[in-house]
Amino acid sequence: MYSEKVMDHFSNPRNVGELEKPSGTGMVGNPACGDIMKLTIQVEEGVVKDVKFKTFGCGAAIATSSMVTELVKGKNLDEAEKISNSTVAEALDGLPPVKMHCSNLAADALHAAIEDYKKKLAEEAAAK
Amino acid sequence: MYSEKVMDHFSNPRNVGELEKPSGTGMVGNPACGDIMKLTIQVEEGVVKDVKFKTFGCGAAIATSSMVTELVKGKNLDEAEKISNSTVAEALDGLPPVKMHCSNLAADALHAAIEDYKKKLAEEAAAK
Amino acid sequence: MNRIYFDHNATTPVLDEVFEAMVPFLKEQWGNPSSIHWAGRGTRKAVEDARERVCSLLNCAPLELIFTSSGTEGDNHAIKGLAYAQKNKGNHIITTKVEHPAVLSTCKHLQKEGFEVTYLDVDKDGLIDLEELKKAITPKTILISVMYANNETGVLFPIKEIGQIAKEKSVAFHTDAVQAAGKIKIDVADLNVDLMTISGHKLYGPKGIGALFIKRGTRLVPIIHGGHQERNRRGGTENVAGIVAMGKAAEIAMRDMEKETEHLSVLKARLEKGMAERVPHIKVNGHPERRLPNTSNISFEFVEGESLLLNLDMKGIAASSGSACTSGSLEPSHVLVSMGLSHELSHGSVRFSLGKSNTVEEIDYLLEIMPPIVERMRSMSPLYAGAK
Amino acid sequence: MNRIYFDHNATTPVLDEVFEAMVPFLKEQWGNPSSIHWAGRGTRKAVEDARERVCSLLNCAPLELIFTSSGTEGDNHAIKGLAYAQKNKGNHIITTKVEHPAVLSTCKHLQKEGFEVTYLDVDKDGLIDLEELKKAITPKTILISVMYANNETGVLFPIKEIGQIAKEKSVAFHTDAVQAAGKIKIDVADLNVDLMTISGHKLYGPKGIGALFIKRGTRLVPIIHGGHQERNRRGGTENVAGIVAMGKAAEIAMRDMEKETEHLSVLKARLEKGMAERVPHIKVNGHPERRLPNTSNISFEFVEGESLLLNLDMKGIAASSGSACTSGSLEPSHVLVSMGLSHELSHGSVRFSLGKSNTVEEIDYLLEIMPPIVERMRSMSPLYAGAK
Ligand SMILES: Cc1ncc(COP(=O)(O)O)c(C=O)c1O
Ligand SMILES: Cc1ncc(COP(=O)(O)O)c(C=O)c1O
């Protein structure tokens, strides 16, 4: 059912955990769907220096979470925002059709985290 | 499908043929049903002395024809008239359910032959 | 006693290769194809590989084929499924008088539900008149169902021409190809067919497995609702071993088709020529050329078919009278009666349907024993006397 | 790697004895049971012998049982067949929210055709309220369909009591006994059941064969119309090898039932007790006592079922999450949700369904590897942090 890459990321997920003081946090999904992803990012000088994930979900959900952390690390925010769910699925050599929707939201989590970071930046700027 | 007795009478049918000068002739069945039986009887002093059959039909039709000739030979007319289709079927150790109707009309042929004989007798008597 | 099987249209033996192909799926690989663990993964792949093989036989795409449990189920699924799906468009179905009971009973059932069915006549050769078909089509016509090859006579219908007519009138077209598949080349891409039924046990696979071709875009109401199997078109855990067997059987049929056609044609010609030379008062039923290479339906005047079959059986020869499926019945063959044969001639028919393993020697043995059998049965027939 | 199979509710291996019984009907005895010649006679007898064996398992008469191609077909045949046969009497059907998709999809389809369906709720143990059932019955109710044993949780429904209610109200009663047959004693004579579905591949027979008990006098509209097979109740050439296999499987199930029940109960108790001791935050789903001897459905809080299954699979253990038939879906189990479990708990469930060949060692291996797997997955879960 799953590609070897998916199984690799599922069995050896990269960057599991939660950053202690993240620049931004993204949480997407819902329990009805069976997938919840939480992504924390550390942004320094416009570059994603560190990233960690926690995921409740199926094999696809965990593998896409892991993959998105690999893809984004070291990228600047512009590049990071261009990472889409299909970028992630492709990097994993594809996902089963039934998994293309619900369980493929790691990029959404990333974008939510970036948004959160930007919002915080704006708030900080406004507070100054 | 058929009992051994049926197969015996089918493979070695008794009394096949047509009497040259029968006392009575019975012909029953129709081509739509796939069975036609012709029974000729020789009656002497109220007893069926000889009997022969010709049958167009399936295994059951041929076996019942053969069996009825065996059953009736030597019987007086009263006894002969008591032979029914179920007597014949029983004597053959039964017939498949689907064959109980159409192909089981040897006794009918016998009764038709006896009727024919009686009619002729009556006509002869009337002619005298 | 030597056993000779001339009843391949009733069912075929399972080829050794086919049996060998299914064994692993009964012994080690018995997992449910829907399971995501080790036990299921191999069987899912096996099902999809088999699907591709069957698709090759018909020249269709894997998405266009579902597995069924029999030809009968396939016919029901195609006809009811299309009728229910298009009942808002119309309620008229056209078929022929000589279809298999799987089609006829289904159509009769639909009549009870308010559908109207036209049963086209056939001529003495067993073929329909295409002009009549055209005339029968009304704005309410939603489906034409005409068999590819008749099971009793082997008569081949002009499927491509019918498909063309159906296409012009935008009417869906189903063909029951149960007797054609594996015996002659079929190419659905070339045929304008929307639905095609086939069955495993008529092409040297096991009983209990069949397939239905559903052209892309053709919507059917399923007859077996359930899980997501077969892309929601037929529920139920897949008959994996049967499916694998059907795939193998299809592959072999493709591989051997040319050789087999040649082999069967030679045997059939020998049978028909020899029988005509040796037995008077016989009639080969069905169009002289437009027939399957393996099927010879012969009426023996003045005698009844079953009694001939019993005699043949006692000599080890298996043949049939009418279709195997109606052999429990006393009705004369509806196919032969529709072709205008008298009741006697219809009742007096024997179908010899040949197959892979039959030999010239077997045909010659039949030709040797048949004349005395027919002669003996005729001597017992009240119909014969007059004819002599 | 050692392979351990804990997914017997999805499908079972074909027993060697069962395989051996079917081989002759794929190799030498491949005749059509409808044929009157030598090739058909033996297979007709084999079919009828098998029917008697399956009837013994259910305690019904041979006339009351037809063979189908699957449990799903049986459910469709029973429910649609009864609904169509009695549609003049009423259009209301009562079932439960936790039926197998074979029943649920069929009922949903009937709703599209104008039938009304009541789906009874279940309580946290997975059982229906009999008072609610009684209240749901109206003069228009023609059918009650309640499963014998739930496939996901193993919960056993009070079939005898439901049958009594149905009888009092003169409503037909169908039970999907696919998961019960072969695992617990079934006696239709004692149950007031009119229709009962069973399936071969859940009792160590092959896939693609099932049976439907139809109580004498119960009229159904067939879903597969065709020849005269199965006394006109289901057309199509019989799946002889499958039927023989199912007969053998039924015979073995009868023979070994007591021993198996004991064996499975011991294993299940060990599994549930051991798991509770070793893994915190788990919940065994379904009524504590009224369950099949072989089924353990366990929710592991904070983690998702499929990821547990993948981990188990990597260690050679086959289990399932939800029913195998819906494992291609992302919906949480409708059964667990109906029992009031949260979406998280429903998604986090694993079904261990044990079988004949499972051993204490296998259970112990599972108990050994499960805690670290769950711990690892929980450490990755955003839901877990809060709970600690
Ligand atoms: C309770 C129940 N009913 C029906 C079915 C369907 O049976 P089959 O797979 O034979 O179609 C299953 C099995 O998947 C089941 O568990
Ligand atoms: C033309 C035709 N259609 C349908 C069928 C039914 O196929 P099955 O026996 O697989 O149900 C048959 C075979 O009996 C047939 O010859």
PDB file of C-alpha atoms in Angstrom, chain D residues 32-212:
ATOM      1  CA  ASN D  32     -21.704 -29.267 -14.245  1.00  0.00           C
ATOM      2  CA  PRO D  33     -24.119 -30.487 -11.555  1.00  0.00           C
ATOM      3  CA  SER D  34     -26.989 -29.848 -13.978  1.00  0.00           C
ATOM      4  CA  SER D  35     -25.597 -32.279 -16.544  1.00  0.00           C
ATOM      5  CA  ILE D  36     -27.262 -35.673 -16.646  1.00  0.00           C
ATOM      6  CA  HIS D  37     -24.181 -37.547 -17.882  1.00  0.00           C
ATOM      7  CA  TRP D  38     -21.288 -39.023 -15.930  1.00  0.00           C
ATOM      8  CA  ALA D  39     -19.512 -35.701 -15.592  1.00  0.00           C
ATOM      9  CA  GLY D  40     -22.438 -34.114 -13.790  1.00  0.00           C
ATOM     10  CA  ARG D  41     -23.794 -36.845 -11.578  1.00  0.00           C
ATOM     11  CA  GLY D  42     -20.987 -36.887  -9.022  1.00  0.00           C
ATOM     12  CA  THR D  43     -20.929 -33.154  -8.628  1.00  0.00           C
ATOM     13  CA  ARG D  44     -24.673 -32.949  -8.028  1.00  0.00           C
ATOM     14  CA  LYS D  45     -24.275 -35.429  -5.191  1.00  0.00           C
ATOM     15  CA  ALA D  46     -21.304 -33.540  -3.790  1.00  0.00           C
ATOM     16  CA  VAL D  47     -23.302 -30.319  -3.738  1.00  0.00           C
ATOM     17  CA  GLU D  48     -26.195 -31.941  -1.912  1.00  0.00           C
ATOM     18  CA  ASP D  49     -23.894 -33.671   0.582  1.00  0.00           C
ATOM     19  CA  ALA D  50     -22.246 -30.345   1.335  1.00  0.00           C
ATOM     20  CA  ARG D  51     -25.621 -28.729   1.774  1.00  0.00           C
ATOM     21  CA  GLU D  52     -26.508 -31.288   4.426  1.00  0.00           C
ATOM     22  CA  ARG D  53     -23.302 -30.569   6.279  1.00  0.00           C
ATOM     23  CA  VAL D  54     -23.927 -26.839   6.370  1.00  0.00           C
ATOM     24  CA  CYS D  55     -27.513 -27.510   7.429  1.00  0.00           C
ATOM     25  CA  SER D  56     -26.218 -29.561  10.337  1.00  0.00           C
ATOM     26  CA  LEU D  57     -24.200 -26.599  11.514  1.00  0.00           C
ATOM     27  CA  LEU D  58     -27.341 -24.452  11.640  1.00  0.00           C
ATOM     28  CA  ASN D  59     -29.832 -27.232  12.350  1.00  0.00           C
ATOM     29  CA  CYS D  60     -32.069 -26.619   9.360  1.00  0.00           C
ATOM     30  CA  ALA D  61     -33.436 -28.708   6.501  1.00  0.00           C
ATOM     31  CA  PRO D  62     -31.622 -28.950   3.141  1.00  0.00           C
ATOM     32  CA  LEU D  63     -34.542 -27.261   1.409  1.00  0.00           C
ATOM     33  CA  GLU D  64     -33.999 -24.271   3.641  1.00  0.00           C
ATOM     34  CA  LEU D  65     -30.453 -23.481   2.545  1.00  0.00           C
ATOM     35  CA  ILE D  66     -29.082 -21.980  -0.647  1.00  0.00           C
ATOM     36  CA  PHE D  67     -25.471 -21.339  -1.495  1.00  0.00           C
ATOM     37  CA  THR D  68     -24.358 -17.821  -2.336  1.00  0.00           C
ATOM     38  CA  SER D  69     -21.054 -16.282  -3.392  1.00  0.00           C
ATOM     39  CA  SER D  70     -20.424 -14.440  -0.132  1.00  0.00           C
ATOM     40  CA  GLY D  71     -21.855 -13.169   3.096  1.00  0.00           C
ATOM     41  CA  THR D  72     -22.481  -9.894   1.350  1.00  0.00           C
ATOM     42  CA  GLU D  73     -24.582 -11.536  -1.341  1.00  0.00           C
ATOM     43  CA  GLY D  74     -26.516 -13.397   1.349  1.00  0.00           C
ATOM     44  CA  ASP D  75     -27.277 -10.186   3.214  1.00  0.00           C
ATOM     45  CA  ASN D  76     -28.406  -8.501  -0.010  1.00  0.00           C
ATOM     46  CA  HIS D  77     -30.519 -11.473  -1.010  1.00  0.00           C
ATOM     47  CA  ALA D  78     -32.197 -11.735   2.377  1.00  0.00           C
ATOM     48  CA  ILE D  79     -32.925  -8.052   2.849  1.00  0.00           C
ATOM     49  CA  LYS D  80     -33.792  -6.962  -0.683  1.00  0.00           C
ATOM     50  CA  GLY D  81     -35.459 -10.264  -1.421  1.00  0.00           C
ATOM     51  CA  LEU D  82     -37.753  -9.955   1.587  1.00  0.00           C
ATOM     52  CA  ALA D  83     -38.375  -6.252   1.092  1.00  0.00           C
ATOM     53  CA  TYR D  84     -39.394  -6.695  -2.541  1.00  0.00           C
ATOM     54  CA  ALA D  85     -41.506  -9.758  -1.761  1.00  0.00           C
ATOM     55  CA  GLN D  86     -43.424  -7.973   0.981  1.00  0.00           C
ATOM     56  CA  LYS D  87     -43.501  -4.437  -0.356  1.00  0.00           C
ATOM     57  CA  ASN D  88     -47.257  -4.595  -0.649  1.00  0.00           C
ATOM     58  CA  LYS D  89     -47.463  -5.311   3.050  1.00  0.00           C
ATOM     59  CA  GLY D  90     -45.255  -2.463   4.201  1.00  0.00           C
ATOM     60  CA  ASN D  91     -42.103  -0.508   3.558  1.00  0.00           C
ATOM     61  CA  HIS D  92     -40.447  -0.335   6.952  1.00  0.00           C
ATOM     62  CA  ILE D  93     -37.261  -2.114   7.952  1.00  0.00           C
ATOM     63  CA  ILE D  94     -35.546  -2.081  11.326  1.00  0.00           C
ATOM     64  CA  THR D  95     -31.839  -2.695  11.735  1.00  0.00           C
ATOM     65  CA  THR D  96     -29.011  -1.391  13.912  1.00  0.00           C
ATOM     66  CA  LYS D  97     -26.358   1.251  13.531  1.00  0.00           C
ATOM     67  CA  VAL D  98     -23.582  -1.295  13.949  1.00  0.00           C
ATOM     68  CA  GLU D  99     -24.309  -3.727  11.130  1.00  0.00           C
ATOM     69  CA  HIS D 100     -21.724  -4.707   8.563  1.00  0.00           C
ATOM     70  CA  PRO D 101     -21.639  -2.565   5.387  1.00  0.00           C
ATOM     71  CA  ALA D 102     -23.277  -5.479   3.561  1.00  0.00           C
ATOM     72  CA  VAL D 103     -26.435  -4.775   5.560  1.00  0.00           C
ATOM     73  CA  LEU D 104     -26.053  -1.020   5.941  1.00  0.00           C
ATOM     74  CA  SER D 105     -25.394  -0.284   2.257  1.00  0.00           C
ATOM     75  CA  THR D 106     -28.272  -2.527   1.276  1.00  0.00           C
ATOM     76  CA  CYS D 107     -30.602  -0.688   3.633  1.00  0.00           C
ATOM     77  CA  LYS D 108     -29.373   2.673   2.391  1.00  0.00           C
ATOM     78  CA  HIS D 109     -30.049   1.557  -1.145  1.00  0.00           C
ATOM     79  CA  LEU D 110     -33.575   0.503  -0.203  1.00  0.00           C
ATOM     80  CA  GLN D 111     -34.155   3.928   1.330  1.00  0.00           C
ATOM     81  CA  LYS D 112     -33.470   5.440  -2.085  1.00  0.00           C
ATOM     82  CA  GLU D 113     -36.226   3.218  -3.429  1.00  0.00           C
ATOM     83  CA  GLY D 114     -38.785   4.426  -0.937  1.00  0.00           C
ATOM     84  CA  PHE D 115     -38.307   2.017   1.950  1.00  0.00           C
ATOM     85  CA  GLU D 116     -38.015   3.484   5.416  1.00  0.00           C
ATOM     86  CA  VAL D 117     -35.287   2.203   7.681  1.00  0.00           C
ATOM     87  CA  THR D 118     -34.880   2.609  11.414  1.00  0.00           C
ATOM     88  CA  TYR D 119     -31.294   2.222  12.577  1.00  0.00           C
ATOM     89  CA  LEU D 120     -31.384   1.308  16.245  1.00  0.00           C
ATOM     90  CA  ASP D 121     -28.847   2.876  18.589  1.00  0.00           C
ATOM     91  CA  VAL D 122     -26.537   0.760  20.688  1.00  0.00           C
ATOM     92  CA  ASP D 123     -25.418   1.446  24.227  1.00  0.00           C
ATOM     93  CA  LYS D 124     -21.829   1.734  25.413  1.00  0.00           C
ATOM     94  CA  ASP D 125     -21.566  -2.062  25.493  1.00  0.00           C
ATOM     95  CA  GLY D 126     -22.643  -2.251  21.879  1.00  0.00           C
ATOM     96  CA  LEU D 127     -26.093  -3.745  22.547  1.00  0.00           C
ATOM     97  CA  ILE D 128     -29.535  -2.598  21.448  1.00  0.00           C
ATOM     98  CA  ASP D 129     -32.423  -1.879  23.800  1.00  0.00           C
ATOM     99  CA  LEU D 130     -35.149  -4.441  23.188  1.00  0.00           C
ATOM    100  CA  GLU D 131     -37.810  -2.013  24.369  1.00  0.00           C
ATOM    101  CA  GLU D 132     -36.679   0.419  21.718  1.00  0.00           C
ATOM    102  CA  LEU D 133     -36.895  -2.347  19.148  1.00  0.00           C
ATOM    103  CA  LYS D 134     -40.463  -3.093  20.192  1.00  0.00           C
ATOM    104  CA  LYS D 135     -41.387   0.558  20.015  1.00  0.00           C
ATOM    105  CA  ALA D 136     -39.869   0.876  16.562  1.00  0.00           C
ATOM    106  CA  ILE D 137     -42.167  -1.784  15.108  1.00  0.00           C
ATOM    107  CA  THR D 138     -45.121  -0.302  13.216  1.00  0.00           C
ATOM    108  CA  PRO D 139     -47.845  -1.940  11.135  1.00  0.00           C
ATOM    109  CA  LYS D 140     -45.673  -1.175   8.125  1.00  0.00           C
ATOM    110  CA  THR D 141     -42.656  -3.042   9.462  1.00  0.00           C
ATOM    111  CA  ILE D 142     -41.825  -6.035   7.278  1.00  0.00           C
ATOM    112  CA  LEU D 143     -38.309  -6.925   8.361  1.00  0.00           C
ATOM    113  CA  ILE D 144     -35.966  -6.784  11.318  1.00  0.00           C
ATOM    114  CA  SER D 145     -32.286  -7.366  10.543  1.00  0.00           C
ATOM    115  CA  VAL D 146     -29.933  -7.630  13.506  1.00  0.00           C
ATOM    116  CA  MET D 147     -26.530  -9.237  13.332  1.00  0.00           C
ATOM    117  CA  TYR D 148     -25.692 -12.259  15.461  1.00  0.00           C
ATOM    118  CA  ALA D 149     -22.201 -11.128  16.378  1.00  0.00           C
ATOM    119  CA  ASN D 150     -20.560  -7.847  15.573  1.00  0.00           C
ATOM    120  CA  ASN D 151     -17.488  -8.182  13.385  1.00  0.00           C
ATOM    121  CA  GLU D 152     -15.526  -5.391  15.034  1.00  0.00           C
ATOM    122  CA  THR D 153     -16.196  -5.986  18.706  1.00  0.00           C
ATOM    123  CA  GLY D 154     -17.530  -9.534  18.793  1.00  0.00           C
ATOM    124  CA  VAL D 155     -20.583  -8.327  20.730  1.00  0.00           C
ATOM    125  CA  LEU D 156     -23.361 -10.953  20.671  1.00  0.00           C
ATOM    126  CA  PHE D 157     -26.914  -9.796  20.171  1.00  0.00           C
ATOM    127  CA  PRO D 158     -29.871 -11.504  21.915  1.00  0.00           C
ATOM    128  CA  ILE D 159     -31.077 -13.232  18.752  1.00  0.00           C
ATOM    129  CA  LYS D 160     -33.541 -15.511  20.471  1.00  0.00           C
ATOM    130  CA  GLU D 161     -35.268 -12.631  22.247  1.00  0.00           C
ATOM    131  CA  ILE D 162     -35.359 -10.557  19.072  1.00  0.00           C
ATOM    132  CA  GLY D 163     -36.802 -13.535  17.220  1.00  0.00           C
ATOM    133  CA  GLN D 164     -39.496 -13.831  19.843  1.00  0.00           C
ATOM    134  CA  ILE D 165     -40.437 -10.178  19.418  1.00  0.00           C
ATOM    135  CA  ALA D 166     -40.442 -10.508  15.630  1.00  0.00           C
ATOM    136  CA  LYS D 167     -42.624 -13.569  15.849  1.00  0.00           C
ATOM    137  CA  GLU D 168     -45.139 -11.922  18.131  1.00  0.00           C
ATOM    138  CA  LYS D 169     -45.430  -9.023  15.729  1.00  0.00           C
ATOM    139  CA  SER D 170     -45.393 -11.269  12.644  1.00  0.00           C
ATOM    140  CA  VAL D 171     -42.402  -9.493  11.211  1.00  0.00           C
ATOM    141  CA  ALA D 172     -39.719 -11.403   9.308  1.00  0.00           C
ATOM    142  CA  PHE D 173     -36.339 -11.603  11.050  1.00  0.00           C
ATOM    143  CA  HIS D 174     -32.971 -11.767   9.355  1.00  0.00           C
ATOM    144  CA  THR D 175     -29.689 -12.159  11.164  1.00  0.00           C
ATOM    145  CA  ASP D 176     -26.241 -11.720   9.686  1.00  0.00           C
ATOM    146  CA  ALA D 177     -24.462 -14.604  11.385  1.00  0.00           C
ATOM    147  CA  VAL D 178     -21.290 -14.335   9.326  1.00  0.00           C
ATOM    148  CA  GLN D 179     -19.122 -13.843  12.413  1.00  0.00           C
ATOM    149  CA  ALA D 180     -21.062 -16.224  14.631  1.00  0.00           C
ATOM    150  CA  ALA D 181     -21.230 -19.303  12.432  1.00  0.00           C
ATOM    151  CA  GLY D 182     -18.558 -21.781  13.335  1.00  0.00           C
ATOM    152  CA  LYS D 183     -17.582 -19.867  16.464  1.00  0.00           C
ATOM    153  CA  ILE D 184     -20.620 -20.477  18.638  1.00  0.00           C
ATOM    154  CA  LYS D 185     -23.445 -22.977  18.560  1.00  0.00           C
ATOM    155  CA  ILE D 186     -26.315 -21.895  16.324  1.00  0.00           C
ATOM    156  CA  ASP D 187     -29.705 -23.574  16.222  1.00  0.00           C
ATOM    157  CA  VAL D 188     -32.167 -21.893  13.898  1.00  0.00           C
ATOM    158  CA  ALA D 189     -34.945 -24.209  15.024  1.00  0.00           C
ATOM    159  CA  ASP D 190     -34.653 -22.715  18.487  1.00  0.00           C
ATOM    160  CA  LEU D 191     -34.352 -19.103  17.385  1.00  0.00           C
ATOM    161  CA  ASN D 192     -37.387 -17.874  15.429  1.00  0.00           C
ATOM    162  CA  VAL D 193     -35.097 -16.663  12.708  1.00  0.00           C
ATOM    163  CA  ASP D 194     -36.473 -16.534   9.160  1.00  0.00           C
ATOM    164  CA  LEU D 195     -33.272 -15.678   7.342  1.00  0.00           C
ATOM    165  CA  MET D 196     -29.640 -16.187   8.309  1.00  0.00           C
ATOM    166  CA  THR D 197     -26.515 -15.281   6.368  1.00  0.00           C
ATOM    167  CA  ILE D 198     -23.203 -17.091   6.723  1.00  0.00           C
ATOM    168  CA  SER D 199     -19.919 -16.964   4.810  1.00  0.00           C
ATOM    169  CA  GLY D 200     -17.321 -19.632   4.063  1.00  0.00           C
ATOM    170  CA  HIS D 201     -14.115 -17.658   4.451  1.00  0.00           C
ATOM    171  CA  LYS D 202     -14.878 -16.742   8.047  1.00  0.00           C
ATOM    172  CA  LEU D 203     -14.982 -20.395   9.092  1.00  0.00           C
ATOM    173  CA  TYR D 204     -11.793 -21.719   7.495  1.00  0.00           C
ATOM    174  CA  GLY D 205     -13.286 -22.205   4.049  1.00  0.00           C
ATOM    175  CA  PRO D 206     -12.336 -20.360   0.878  1.00  0.00           C
ATOM    176  CA  LYS D 207     -13.480 -16.921  -0.218  1.00  0.00           C
ATOM    177  CA  GLY D 208     -16.309 -16.644  -2.701  1.00  0.00           C
ATOM    178  CA  ILE D 209     -18.779 -18.983  -1.059  1.00  0.00           C
ATOM    179  CA  GLY D 210     -21.550 -18.379   1.449  1.00  0.00           C
ATOM    180  CA  ALA D 211     -24.963 -19.660   2.348  1.00  0.00           C
ATOM    181  CA  LEU D 212     -28.347 -18.293   3.215  1.00  0.00           C
TER     182      LEU D 212
END
